[in-house]
């Protein structure tokens, strides 16, 4: 049951992901959440996020921002990026993710999703069959409904990390011929 919330990878930040390796593996589109994934909640695009998105575009990735926020928030962030976006996406419903892939001209085998929440971002990406990267939230200051979800996320992440450690031990054991 909890596995449906597990990300494919858990990273400390969107800014430490080796996107080149994903490009080399055939991925061509990246769907990003915005708030607490690329910038603090409600913040405009900053130099770091602008540099990241531009470097990904230069690499050859199509970029789309998928947000449950209203259009003024998403448009304000995107104005500095000039990427595609979908507002009021209804995450974790699959529809927004499927529409994003359609706009990017990608499919589930060539699309990544990067976000900071398990119960909206990751669960929706998994339901759409998209490779998901969960990142730690940038800022601890969040809206109350998100703070409450974070407590439940801690439980899921505990079991996710335990599973990853077990897989790592088994891999190392097999590598030594034990």
CSV table of N, CA and C in Angstrom, one decimal:
chain,number,residue,atom,x,y,z
A,1,UNK,N,0.8,-1.2,0.0
A,1,UNK,CA,0.0,0.0,0.0
A,1,UNK,C,0.9,1.3,0.0
A,2,UNK,N,1.8,1.3,0.9
A,2,UNK,CA,2.6,2.5,1.0
A,2,UNK,C,3.5,2.7,-0.2
A,3,UNK,N,3.8,1.6,-0.9
A,3,UNK,CA,4.7,1.7,-2.1
A,3,UNK,C,4.1,2.6,-3.2
A,4,UNK,N,2.8,2.8,-3.2
A,4,UNK,CA,2.2,3.6,-4.3
A,4,UNK,C,2.6,5.1,-4.1
A,5,UNK,N,3.1,5.4,-2.9
A,5,UNK,CA,3.6,6.8,-2.6
A,5,UNK,C,5.1,6.9,-2.7
A,6,UNK,N,5.8,5.8,-2.9
A,6,UNK,CA,7.3,5.9,-3.0
A,6,UNK,C,7.8,6.5,-4.3
A,7,UNK,N,8.7,7.5,-4.1
A,7,UNK,CA,9.3,8.1,-5.3
A,7,UNK,C,10.3,7.1,-6.0
A,8,UNK,N,10.6,7.3,-7.2
A,8,UNK,CA,11.7,6.5,-7.8
A,8,UNK,C,13.0,6.8,-7.2
A,9,UNK,N,13.2,8.1,-6.9
A,9,UNK,CA,14.4,8.6,-6.2
A,9,UNK,C,14.1,9.7,-5.3
A,10,UNK,N,14.9,9.8,-4.2
A,10,UNK,CA,14.7,10.8,-3.2
A,10,UNK,C,16.0,11.6,-3.2
A,11,UNK,N,15.9,12.9,-3.5
A,11,UNK,CA,17.1,13.7,-3.6
A,11,UNK,C,17.0,14.9,-2.6
A,12,UNK,N,18.1,15.5,-2.2
A,12,UNK,CA,18.1,16.6,-1.2
A,12,UNK,C,17.5,17.8,-1.9
A,13,UNK,N,17.7,18.0,-3.2
A,13,UNK,CA,17.3,19.2,-3.8
A,13,UNK,C,17.2,19.0,-5.3
A,14,UNK,N,16.3,19.8,-6.0
A,14,UNK,CA,16.2,19.8,-7.4
A,14,UNK,C,17.5,20.3,-8.1
A,15,UNK,N,18.3,21.0,-7.3
A,15,UNK,CA,19.5,21.6,-7.8
A,15,UNK,C,20.7,20.6,-7.7
A,16,UNK,N,20.5,19.4,-7.2
A,16,UNK,CA,21.7,18.5,-7.2
A,16,UNK,C,21.4,17.2,-8.0
A,17,UNK,N,20.3,17.3,-8.8
A,17,UNK,CA,20.0,16.1,-9.7
A,17,UNK,C,20.9,16.1,-10.9
A,18,UNK,N,21.4,15.0,-11.2
A,18,UNK,CA,22.3,14.8,-12.4
A,18,UNK,C,21.4,14.7,-13.6
A,19,UNK,N,20.9,15.8,-14.1
A,19,UNK,CA,19.9,15.8,-15.2
A,19,UNK,C,20.6,15.2,-16.5
A,20,UNK,N,21.9,15.5,-16.7
A,20,UNK,CA,22.6,15.0,-17.9
A,20,UNK,C,22.4,13.5,-18.0
A,21,UNK,N,22.5,12.7,-16.9
A,21,UNK,CA,22.4,11.3,-17.0
A,21,UNK,C,21.0,10.9,-17.4
A,22,UNK,N,20.0,11.6,-17.0
A,22,UNK,CA,18.6,11.3,-17.5
A,22,UNK,C,18.5,11.6,-19.0
A,23,UNK,N,19.1,12.7,-19.4
A,23,UNK,CA,19.1,13.0,-20.8
A,23,UNK,C,19.8,11.9,-21.6
A,24,UNK,N,20.9,11.5,-21.1
A,24,UNK,CA,21.6,10.4,-21.8
A,24,UNK,C,20.9,9.1,-21.9
A,25,UNK,N,20.0,8.9,-20.9
A,25,UNK,CA,19.1,7.7,-20.8
A,25,UNK,C,17.9,7.8,-21.7
A,26,UNK,N,17.7,9.0,-22.3
A,26,UNK,CA,16.6,9.1,-23.3
A,26,UNK,C,15.4,10.0,-22.8
A,27,UNK,N,15.5,10.5,-21.6
A,27,UNK,CA,14.5,11.4,-21.1
A,27,UNK,C,14.5,12.8,-21.8
A,28,UNK,N,13.4,13.3,-22.2
A,28,UNK,CA,13.4,14.6,-23.0
A,28,UNK,C,12.5,15.6,-22.4
A,29,UNK,N,11.6,15.3,-21.4
A,29,UNK,CA,10.7,16.3,-20.8
A,29,UNK,C,10.8,16.2,-19.3
A,30,UNK,N,10.8,17.3,-18.7
A,30,UNK,CA,10.7,17.4,-17.2
A,30,UNK,C,9.6,18.2,-16.8
A,31,UNK,N,8.7,17.7,-15.9
A,31,UNK,CA,7.6,18.4,-15.3
A,31,UNK,C,8.1,18.7,-13.9
A,32,UNK,N,8.0,20.0,-13.6
A,32,UNK,CA,8.4,20.5,-12.2
A,32,UNK,C,7.2,21.0,-11.5
A,33,UNK,N,7.1,20.7,-10.2
A,33,UNK,CA,6.3,21.4,-9.2
A,33,UNK,C,7.1,22.7,-9.0
A,34,UNK,N,6.5,23.8,-8.5
A,34,UNK,CA,7.2,25.0,-8.3
A,34,UNK,C,7.5,25.3,-6.8
A,35,UNK,N,6.4,25.5,-6.0
A,35,UNK,CA,6.6,25.9,-4.6
A,35,UNK,C,7.2,24.8,-3.8
A,36,UNK,N,8.3,25.2,-3.1
A,36,UNK,CA,9.1,24.4,-2.3
A,36,UNK,C,9.9,23.3,-3.0
A,37,UNK,N,9.8,23.3,-4.3
A,37,UNK,CA,10.6,22.5,-5.2
A,37,UNK,C,11.7,23.3,-5.8
A,38,UNK,N,11.4,24.4,-6.4
A,38,UNK,CA,12.3,25.2,-7.1
A,38,UNK,C,12.6,26.5,-6.3
A,39,UNK,N,11.6,27.1,-5.7
A,39,UNK,CA,11.7,28.3,-4.9
A,39,UNK,C,10.8,28.1,-3.6
A,40,UNK,N,11.0,29.0,-2.6
A,40,UNK,CA,10.1,29.0,-1.5
A,40,UNK,C,8.7,29.3,-1.9
A,41,UNK,N,7.8,28.8,-1.1
A,41,UNK,CA,6.3,28.9,-1.4
A,41,UNK,C,6.0,30.4,-1.7
A,42,UNK,N,5.4,30.6,-2.9
A,42,UNK,CA,4.9,31.9,-3.3
A,42,UNK,C,6.0,32.9,-3.9
A,43,UNK,N,7.3,32.4,-3.9
A,43,UNK,CA,8.4,33.3,-4.3
A,43,UNK,C,8.4,33.3,-5.8
A,44,UNK,N,8.9,34.4,-6.4
A,44,UNK,CA,9.2,34.5,-7.8
A,44,UNK,C,10.4,33.7,-8.2
A,45,UNK,N,10.6,33.5,-9.5
A,45,UNK,CA,11.7,32.8,-9.9
A,45,UNK,C,13.0,33.6,-9.5
A,46,UNK,N,14.0,32.9,-9.0
A,46,UNK,CA,15.2,33.5,-8.6
A,46,UNK,C,16.3,33.1,-9.6
A,47,UNK,N,17.5,33.7,-9.4
A,47,UNK,CA,18.6,33.4,-10.3
A,47,UNK,C,19.0,32.0,-10.4
A,48,UNK,N,18.9,31.3,-9.3
A,48,UNK,CA,19.3,29.8,-9.3
A,48,UNK,C,18.3,29.0,-10.1
A,49,UNK,N,17.0,29.3,-9.9
A,49,UNK,CA,16.0,28.5,-10.7
A,49,UNK,C,16.0,28.9,-12.1
A,50,UNK,N,16.3,30.2,-12.5
A,50,UNK,CA,16.4,30.6,-13.9
A,50,UNK,C,17.6,29.9,-14.5
A,51,UNK,N,18.7,29.9,-13.8
A,51,UNK,CA,19.9,29.2,-14.4
A,51,UNK,C,19.6,27.7,-14.6
A,52,UNK,N,19.0,27.1,-13.6
A,52,UNK,CA,18.7,25.6,-13.8
A,52,UNK,C,17.8,25.4,-15.0
A,53,UNK,N,16.7,26.1,-15.1
A,53,UNK,CA,15.8,25.8,-16.2
A,53,UNK,C,16.5,26.1,-17.5
A,54,UNK,N,17.2,27.2,-17.6
A,54,UNK,CA,17.9,27.5,-18.9
A,54,UNK,C,18.9,26.5,-19.2
A,55,UNK,N,19.6,25.9,-18.3
A,55,UNK,CA,20.6,24.9,-18.6
A,55,UNK,C,19.9,23.6,-19.0
A,56,UNK,N,18.8,23.3,-18.5
A,56,UNK,CA,18.0,22.1,-18.9
A,56,UNK,C,17.5,22.3,-20.3
A,57,UNK,N,17.0,23.5,-20.6
A,57,UNK,CA,16.5,23.8,-22.0
A,57,UNK,C,17.7,23.7,-23.0
A,58,UNK,N,18.9,24.3,-22.6
A,58,UNK,CA,20.1,24.2,-23.4
A,58,UNK,C,20.5,22.7,-23.7
A,59,UNK,N,20.3,21.9,-22.7
A,59,UNK,CA,20.6,20.5,-22.8
A,59,UNK,C,19.7,19.8,-23.8
A,60,UNK,N,18.5,20.3,-24.0
A,60,UNK,CA,17.5,19.7,-24.9
A,60,UNK,C,16.2,19.3,-24.3
A,61,UNK,N,16.1,19.5,-23.0
A,61,UNK,CA,14.8,19.1,-22.3
A,61,UNK,C,13.7,20.1,-22.6
A,62,UNK,N,12.5,19.6,-22.7
A,62,UNK,CA,11.3,20.4,-22.7
A,62,UNK,C,10.9,20.5,-21.2
A,63,UNK,N,10.5,21.7,-20.8
A,63,UNK,CA,10.2,22.0,-19.4
A,63,UNK,C,8.7,22.4,-19.3
A,64,UNK,N,8.0,21.9,-18.3
A,64,UNK,CA,6.7,22.3,-18.0
A,64,UNK,C,6.5,22.4,-16.5
A,65,UNK,N,5.8,23.4,-16.0
A,65,UNK,CA,5.5,23.6,-14.6
A,65,UNK,C,4.1,23.2,-14.4
A,66,UNK,N,3.9,22.2,-13.5
A,66,UNK,CA,2.6,21.7,-13.1
A,66,UNK,C,2.3,22.1,-11.7
A,67,UNK,N,1.2,22.9,-11.5
A,67,UNK,CA,0.9,23.4,-10.2
A,67,UNK,C,-0.6,23.4,-9.9
A,68,UNK,N,-0.9,23.2,-8.7
A,68,UNK,CA,-2.3,23.3,-8.2
A,68,UNK,C,-2.6,24.8,-7.9
A,69,UNK,N,-1.7,25.7,-8.0
A,69,UNK,CA,-2.0,27.1,-7.8
A,69,UNK,C,-2.8,27.7,-8.9
A,70,UNK,N,-3.3,28.9,-8.7
A,70,UNK,CA,-4.1,29.6,-9.7
A,70,UNK,C,-3.1,30.2,-10.7
A,71,UNK,N,-3.6,30.6,-11.8
A,71,UNK,CA,-2.8,31.1,-12.9
A,71,UNK,C,-1.9,32.3,-12.6
A,72,UNK,N,-2.4,33.3,-11.8
A,72,UNK,CA,-1.5,34.4,-11.6
A,72,UNK,C,-0.2,34.0,-10.9
A,73,UNK,N,-0.2,33.1,-10.0
A,73,UNK,CA,1.0,32.6,-9.3
A,73,UNK,C,1.9,31.9,-10.3
A,74,UNK,N,1.4,31.0,-11.0
A,74,UNK,CA,2.2,30.1,-11.9
A,74,UNK,C,2.7,31.0,-13.1
A,75,UNK,N,1.9,31.9,-13.6
A,75,UNK,CA,2.4,32.7,-14.7
A,75,UNK,C,3.5,33.7,-14.2
A,76,UNK,N,3.3,34.2,-13.0
A,76,UNK,CA,4.4,35.1,-12.4
A,76,UNK,C,5.7,34.4,-12.3
A,77,UNK,N,5.7,33.1,-11.9
A,77,UNK,CA,6.9,32.3,-11.8
A,77,UNK,C,7.5,32.0,-13.2
A,78,UNK,N,6.6,31.7,-14.1
A,78,UNK,CA,7.0,31.3,-15.5
A,78,UNK,C,7.5,32.4,-16.3
A,79,UNK,N,7.1,33.7,-16.0
A,79,UNK,CA,7.5,34.8,-16.9
A,79,UNK,C,9.0,34.9,-17.1
A,80,UNK,N,9.7,34.6,-16.1
A,80,UNK,CA,11.2,34.6,-16.2
A,80,UNK,C,11.8,33.4,-16.9
A,81,UNK,N,11.0,32.3,-17.0
A,81,UNK,CA,11.4,31.0,-17.5
A,81,UNK,C,11.1,30.8,-18.9
A,82,UNK,N,9.9,31.3,-19.3
A,82,UNK,CA,9.4,31.1,-20.7
A,82,UNK,C,9.3,29.6,-21.0
A,83,UNK,N,8.7,28.8,-20.1
A,83,UNK,CA,8.5,27.4,-20.3
A,83,UNK,C,6.9,27.3,-20.5
A,84,UNK,N,6.5,26.1,-20.5
A,84,UNK,CA,5.0,25.8,-20.6
A,84,UNK,C,4.6,25.6,-19.1
A,85,UNK,N,3.3,25.8,-18.9
A,85,UNK,CA,2.8,25.5,-17.5
A,85,UNK,C,1.3,25.1,-17.6
A,86,UNK,N,0.9,24.4,-16.5
A,86,UNK,CA,-0.5,24.1,-16.3
A,86,UNK,C,-0.8,24.5,-14.9
A,87,UNK,N,-1.8,25.4,-14.7
A,87,UNK,CA,-2.2,25.8,-13.4
A,87,UNK,C,-3.5,25.1,-13.0
A,88,UNK,N,-3.8,25.1,-11.7
A,88,UNK,CA,-5.0,24.4,-11.2
A,88,UNK,C,-5.0,23.0,-11.7
A,89,UNK,N,-3.9,22.3,-11.6
A,89,UNK,CA,-3.7,21.0,-12.3
A,89,UNK,C,-4.4,19.8,-11.6
A,90,UNK,N,-4.9,20.0,-10.4
A,90,UNK,CA,-5.7,19.0,-9.7
A,90,UNK,C,-4.8,17.8,-9.3
A,91,UNK,N,-3.5,18.0,-9.1
A,91,UNK,CA,-2.6,16.9,-8.6
A,91,UNK,C,-3.2,16.4,-7.3
A,92,UNK,N,-3.3,15.1,-7.1
A,92,UNK,CA,-2.6,14.0,-7.8
A,92,UNK,C,-3.3,13.4,-8.9
A,93,UNK,N,-4.4,13.9,-9.4
A,93,UNK,CA,-5.1,13.3,-10.6
A,93,UNK,C,-4.2,13.2,-11.8
A,94,UNK,N,-4.4,12.2,-12.5
A,94,UNK,CA,-3.5,11.9,-13.7
A,94,UNK,C,-3.6,12.9,-14.8
A,95,UNK,N,-4.8,13.5,-14.9
A,95,UNK,CA,-5.1,14.4,-16.1
A,95,UNK,C,-4.0,15.4,-16.3
A,96,UNK,N,-3.6,16.1,-15.3
A,96,UNK,CA,-2.6,17.2,-15.5
A,96,UNK,C,-1.3,16.6,-16.0
A,97,UNK,N,-0.9,15.5,-15.5
A,97,UNK,CA,0.4,14.9,-15.9
A,97,UNK,C,0.3,14.4,-17.4
A,98,UNK,N,-0.9,13.8,-17.8
A,98,UNK,CA,-1.1,13.4,-19.1
A,98,UNK,C,-1.1,14.6,-20.1
A,99,UNK,N,-1.8,15.7,-19.7
A,99,UNK,CA,-1.8,16.9,-20.5
A,99,UNK,C,-0.4,17.5,-20.6
A,100,UNK,N,0.4,17.4,-19.5
A,100,UNK,CA,1.8,17.9,-19.6
A,100,UNK,C,2.6,17.2,-20.6
A,101,UNK,N,2.5,15.9,-20.6
A,101,UNK,CA,3.3,15.0,-21.6
A,101,UNK,C,2.8,15.4,-23.0
A,102,UNK,N,1.5,15.6,-23.2
A,102,UNK,CA,1.0,15.9,-24.5
A,102,UNK,C,1.6,17.3,-24.9
A,103,UNK,N,1.6,18.2,-24.1
A,103,UNK,CA,2.2,19.5,-24.4
A,103,UNK,C,3.7,19.5,-24.7
A,104,UNK,N,4.4,18.6,-23.9
A,104,UNK,CA,5.9,18.4,-24.1
A,104,UNK,C,6.2,17.6,-25.3
A,105,UNK,N,5.2,16.8,-25.8
A,105,UNK,CA,5.5,15.9,-26.9
A,105,UNK,C,6.3,14.7,-26.4
A,106,UNK,N,6.1,14.3,-25.1
A,106,UNK,CA,6.8,13.2,-24.6
A,106,UNK,C,5.8,12.1,-24.2
A,107,UNK,N,6.3,11.0,-23.7
A,107,UNK,CA,5.5,9.9,-23.1
A,107,UNK,C,6.0,9.6,-21.8
A,108,UNK,N,5.4,8.6,-21.1
A,108,UNK,CA,5.8,8.3,-19.8
A,108,UNK,C,7.2,7.7,-19.7
A,109,UNK,N,7.7,7.2,-20.8
A,109,UNK,CA,9.1,6.6,-20.8
A,109,UNK,C,10.1,7.7,-21.0
A,110,UNK,N,9.7,8.9,-21.4
A,110,UNK,CA,10.7,9.9,-21.6
A,110,UNK,C,10.5,11.2,-20.8
A,111,UNK,N,9.7,11.1,-19.7
A,111,UNK,CA,9.3,12.2,-18.9
A,111,UNK,C,9.7,12.0,-17.5
A,112,UNK,N,10.3,13.0,-16.8
A,112,UNK,CA,10.6,13.0,-15.4
A,112,UNK,C,9.6,13.9,-14.7
A,113,UNK,N,9.4,13.7,-13.4
A,113,UNK,CA,8.7,14.6,-12.6
A,113,UNK,C,9.5,14.9,-11.4
A,114,UNK,N,9.6,16.2,-11.0
A,114,UNK,CA,10.3,16.6,-9.8
A,114,UNK,C,9.4,17.4,-8.9
A,115,UNK,N,9.2,17.0,-7.7
A,115,UNK,CA,8.4,17.7,-6.8
A,115,UNK,C,8.7,17.4,-5.3
A,116,UNK,N,8.1,18.1,-4.4
A,116,UNK,CA,8.5,18.0,-3.0
A,116,UNK,C,7.4,17.3,-2.1
A,117,UNK,N,6.3,16.9,-2.7
A,117,UNK,CA,5.2,16.3,-1.9
A,117,UNK,C,4.9,14.9,-2.4
A,118,UNK,N,4.8,14.0,-1.4
A,118,UNK,CA,4.4,12.6,-1.7
A,118,UNK,C,3.0,12.4,-2.2
A,119,UNK,N,2.1,13.1,-1.5
A,119,UNK,CA,0.6,12.8,-1.7
A,119,UNK,C,0.0,13.5,-2.8
A,120,UNK,N,0.7,14.5,-3.4
A,120,UNK,CA,0.2,15.1,-4.6
A,120,UNK,C,1.2,14.9,-5.7
A,121,UNK,N,2.4,15.3,-5.6
A,121,UNK,CA,3.4,15.3,-6.7
A,121,UNK,C,3.8,13.8,-7.1
A,122,UNK,N,4.3,13.1,-6.1
A,122,UNK,CA,4.8,11.8,-6.4
A,122,UNK,C,3.7,10.8,-6.8
A,123,UNK,N,2.7,10.8,-6.0
A,123,UNK,CA,1.5,9.9,-6.2
A,123,UNK,C,0.9,10.1,-7.6
A,124,UNK,N,0.7,11.4,-7.9
A,124,UNK,CA,0.2,11.7,-9.3
A,124,UNK,C,1.1,11.2,-10.4
A,125,UNK,N,2.4,11.5,-10.2
A,125,UNK,CA,3.4,11.0,-11.2
A,125,UNK,C,3.4,9.5,-11.4
A,126,UNK,N,3.4,8.8,-10.3
A,126,UNK,CA,3.3,7.3,-10.3
A,126,UNK,C,2.0,6.9,-11.0
A,127,UNK,N,0.9,7.5,-10.7
A,127,UNK,CA,-0.3,7.1,-11.3
A,127,UNK,C,-0.3,7.3,-12.8
A,128,UNK,N,0.5,8.3,-13.2
A,128,UNK,CA,0.6,8.5,-14.7
A,128,UNK,C,1.7,7.7,-15.3
A,129,UNK,N,2.4,7.0,-14.5
A,129,UNK,CA,3.5,6.1,-15.0
A,129,UNK,C,4.8,6.9,-15.3
A,130,UNK,N,5.0,8.1,-14.7
A,130,UNK,CA,6.1,8.9,-14.9
A,130,UNK,C,7.2,8.7,-13.8
A,131,UNK,N,8.4,8.7,-14.2
A,131,UNK,CA,9.5,8.5,-13.2
A,131,UNK,C,9.5,9.7,-12.3
A,132,UNK,N,9.5,9.5,-11.0
A,132,UNK,CA,9.4,10.6,-10.0
A,132,UNK,C,10.6,10.8,-9.2
A,133,UNK,N,11.0,12.0,-9.0
A,133,UNK,CA,12.1,12.4,-8.1
A,133,UNK,C,11.5,13.3,-7.0
A,134,UNK,N,11.5,12.8,-5.8
A,134,UNK,CA,11.1,13.6,-4.7
A,134,UNK,C,12.3,14.4,-4.2
A,135,UNK,N,12.1,15.7,-3.9
A,135,UNK,CA,13.1,16.5,-3.3
A,135,UNK,C,12.6,17.0,-2.0
A,136,UNK,N,13.6,17.3,-1.1
A,136,UNK,CA,13.3,17.9,0.2
A,136,UNK,C,12.7,19.3,0.0
A,137,UNK,N,11.7,19.7,0.8
A,137,UNK,CA,11.2,21.0,0.6
A,137,UNK,C,12.3,22.1,0.9
A,138,UNK,N,12.2,23.1,0.2
A,138,UNK,CA,13.2,24.2,0.3
A,138,UNK,C,13.1,24.9,1.7
A,139,UNK,N,11.8,25.2,2.1
A,139,UNK,CA,11.5,26.0,3.2
A,139,UNK,C,10.6,25.2,4.2
A,140,UNK,N,10.9,25.4,5.5
A,140,UNK,CA,10.0,24.7,6.5
A,140,UNK,C,8.7,25.5,6.7
A,141,UNK,N,8.7,26.7,6.3
A,141,UNK,CA,7.4,27.6,6.4
A,141,UNK,C,6.5,27.2,5.3
A,142,UNK,N,5.3,26.6,5.7
A,142,UNK,CA,4.3,26.1,4.8
A,142,UNK,C,2.9,26.4,5.3
A,143,UNK,N,2.0,26.2,4.4
A,143,UNK,CA,0.6,26.4,4.8
A,143,UNK,C,0.2,25.2,5.7
A,144,UNK,N,-0.8,25.4,6.6
A,144,UNK,CA,-1.1,24.4,7.6
A,144,UNK,C,-1.5,23.1,7.0
A,145,UNK,N,-2.3,23.1,5.9
A,145,UNK,CA,-2.7,21.8,5.3
A,145,UNK,C,-1.5,21.0,4.8
A,146,UNK,N,-0.4,21.7,4.4
A,146,UNK,CA,0.8,21.0,3.9
A,146,UNK,C,1.6,20.5,5.2
A,147,UNK,N,1.6,21.3,6.2
A,147,UNK,CA,2.3,20.9,7.4
A,147,UNK,C,1.7,19.6,8.0
A,148,UNK,N,0.4,19.5,7.9
A,148,UNK,CA,-0.3,18.3,8.4
A,148,UNK,C,0.1,17.1,7.6
A,149,UNK,N,0.1,17.3,6.2
A,149,UNK,CA,0.5,16.2,5.3
A,149,UNK,C,2.0,15.7,5.6
A,150,UNK,N,2.8,16.7,5.9
A,150,UNK,CA,4.2,16.3,6.2
A,150,UNK,C,4.4,15.3,7.3
A,151,UNK,N,3.5,15.3,8.3
A,151,UNK,CA,3.6,14.3,9.3
A,151,UNK,C,3.4,12.9,8.8
A,152,UNK,N,2.4,12.8,7.9
A,152,UNK,CA,2.1,11.5,7.3
A,152,UNK,C,3.2,11.1,6.3
A,153,UNK,N,3.8,12.1,5.6
A,153,UNK,CA,4.9,11.8,4.7
A,153,UNK,C,6.1,11.2,5.5
A,154,UNK,N,6.3,11.7,6.7
A,154,UNK,CA,7.4,11.2,7.5
A,154,UNK,C,7.3,9.7,7.7
A,155,UNK,N,6.1,9.2,7.9
A,155,UNK,CA,5.8,7.8,8.1
A,155,UNK,C,6.2,7.0,6.8
A,156,UNK,N,5.7,7.5,5.7
A,156,UNK,CA,5.9,6.8,4.4
A,156,UNK,C,7.4,6.9,4.1
A,157,UNK,N,8.1,8.0,4.3
A,157,UNK,CA,9.5,8.1,4.0
A,157,UNK,C,10.3,7.2,4.9
A,158,UNK,N,9.9,7.0,6.1
A,158,UNK,CA,10.6,6.0,7.0
A,158,UNK,C,10.7,4.7,6.4
A,159,UNK,N,9.5,4.2,5.9
A,159,UNK,CA,9.5,2.8,5.3
A,159,UNK,C,10.2,2.8,3.9
A,160,UNK,N,10.1,3.9,3.2
A,160,UNK,CA,10.8,4.0,1.9
A,160,UNK,C,12.3,3.9,2.1
A,161,UNK,N,12.8,4.7,3.1
A,161,UNK,CA,14.3,4.7,3.3
A,161,UNK,C,14.7,3.3,3.8
A,162,UNK,N,13.9,2.7,4.7
A,162,UNK,CA,14.2,1.3,5.1
A,162,UNK,C,14.3,0.3,4.0
A,163,UNK,N,13.3,0.4,3.1
A,163,UNK,CA,13.4,-0.4,1.9
A,163,UNK,C,14.6,-0.2,1.0
A,164,UNK,N,15.0,1.1,0.9
A,164,UNK,CA,16.2,1.4,0.1
A,164,UNK,C,17.4,0.9,0.7
A,165,UNK,N,17.5,1.0,2.1
A,165,UNK,CA,18.7,0.4,2.8
A,165,UNK,C,18.8,-1.1,2.6
A,166,UNK,N,17.6,-1.7,2.7
A,166,UNK,CA,17.6,-3.2,2.6
A,166,UNK,C,18.1,-3.6,1.2
A,167,UNK,N,17.6,-2.9,0.2
A,167,UNK,CA,18.0,-3.2,-1.2
A,167,UNK,C,19.5,-2.9,-1.4
A,168,UNK,N,20.0,-1.9,-0.8
A,168,UNK,CA,21.4,-1.6,-0.9
A,168,UNK,C,22.3,-2.7,-0.2
A,169,UNK,N,21.8,-3.1,1.0
A,169,UNK,CA,22.6,-4.2,1.6
A,169,UNK,C,22.5,-5.5,0.8
A,170,UNK,N,21.4,-5.8,0.2
A,170,UNK,CA,21.3,-7.0,-0.7
A,170,UNK,C,22.2,-6.9,-1.9
A,171,UNK,N,22.2,-5.7,-2.5
A,171,UNK,CA,23.1,-5.5,-3.6
A,171,UNK,C,24.6,-5.7,-3.3
A,172,UNK,N,25.0,-5.1,-2.2
A,172,UNK,CA,26.4,-5.2,-1.7
A,172,UNK,C,26.7,-6.6,-1.4
A,173,UNK,N,25.8,-7.4,-0.7
A,173,UNK,CA,26.0,-8.8,-0.4
A,173,UNK,C,26.2,-9.6,-1.6
A,174,UNK,N,25.3,-9.4,-2.6
A,174,UNK,CA,25.4,-10.1,-3.9
A,174,UNK,C,26.7,-9.8,-4.6
A,175,UNK,N,27.1,-8.5,-4.6
A,175,UNK,CA,28.4,-8.1,-5.2
A,175,UNK,C,29.6,-8.8,-4.6
A,176,UNK,N,29.5,-9.2,-3.4
A,176,UNK,CA,30.7,-9.8,-2.7
A,176,UNK,C,30.6,-11.3,-2.8
A,177,UNK,N,29.5,-11.8,-3.5
A,177,UNK,CA,29.3,-13.2,-3.6
A,177,UNK,C,28.9,-14.0,-2.4
A,178,UNK,N,28.3,-13.3,-1.5
A,178,UNK,CA,27.8,-13.9,-0.2
A,178,UNK,C,26.5,-14.5,-0.3
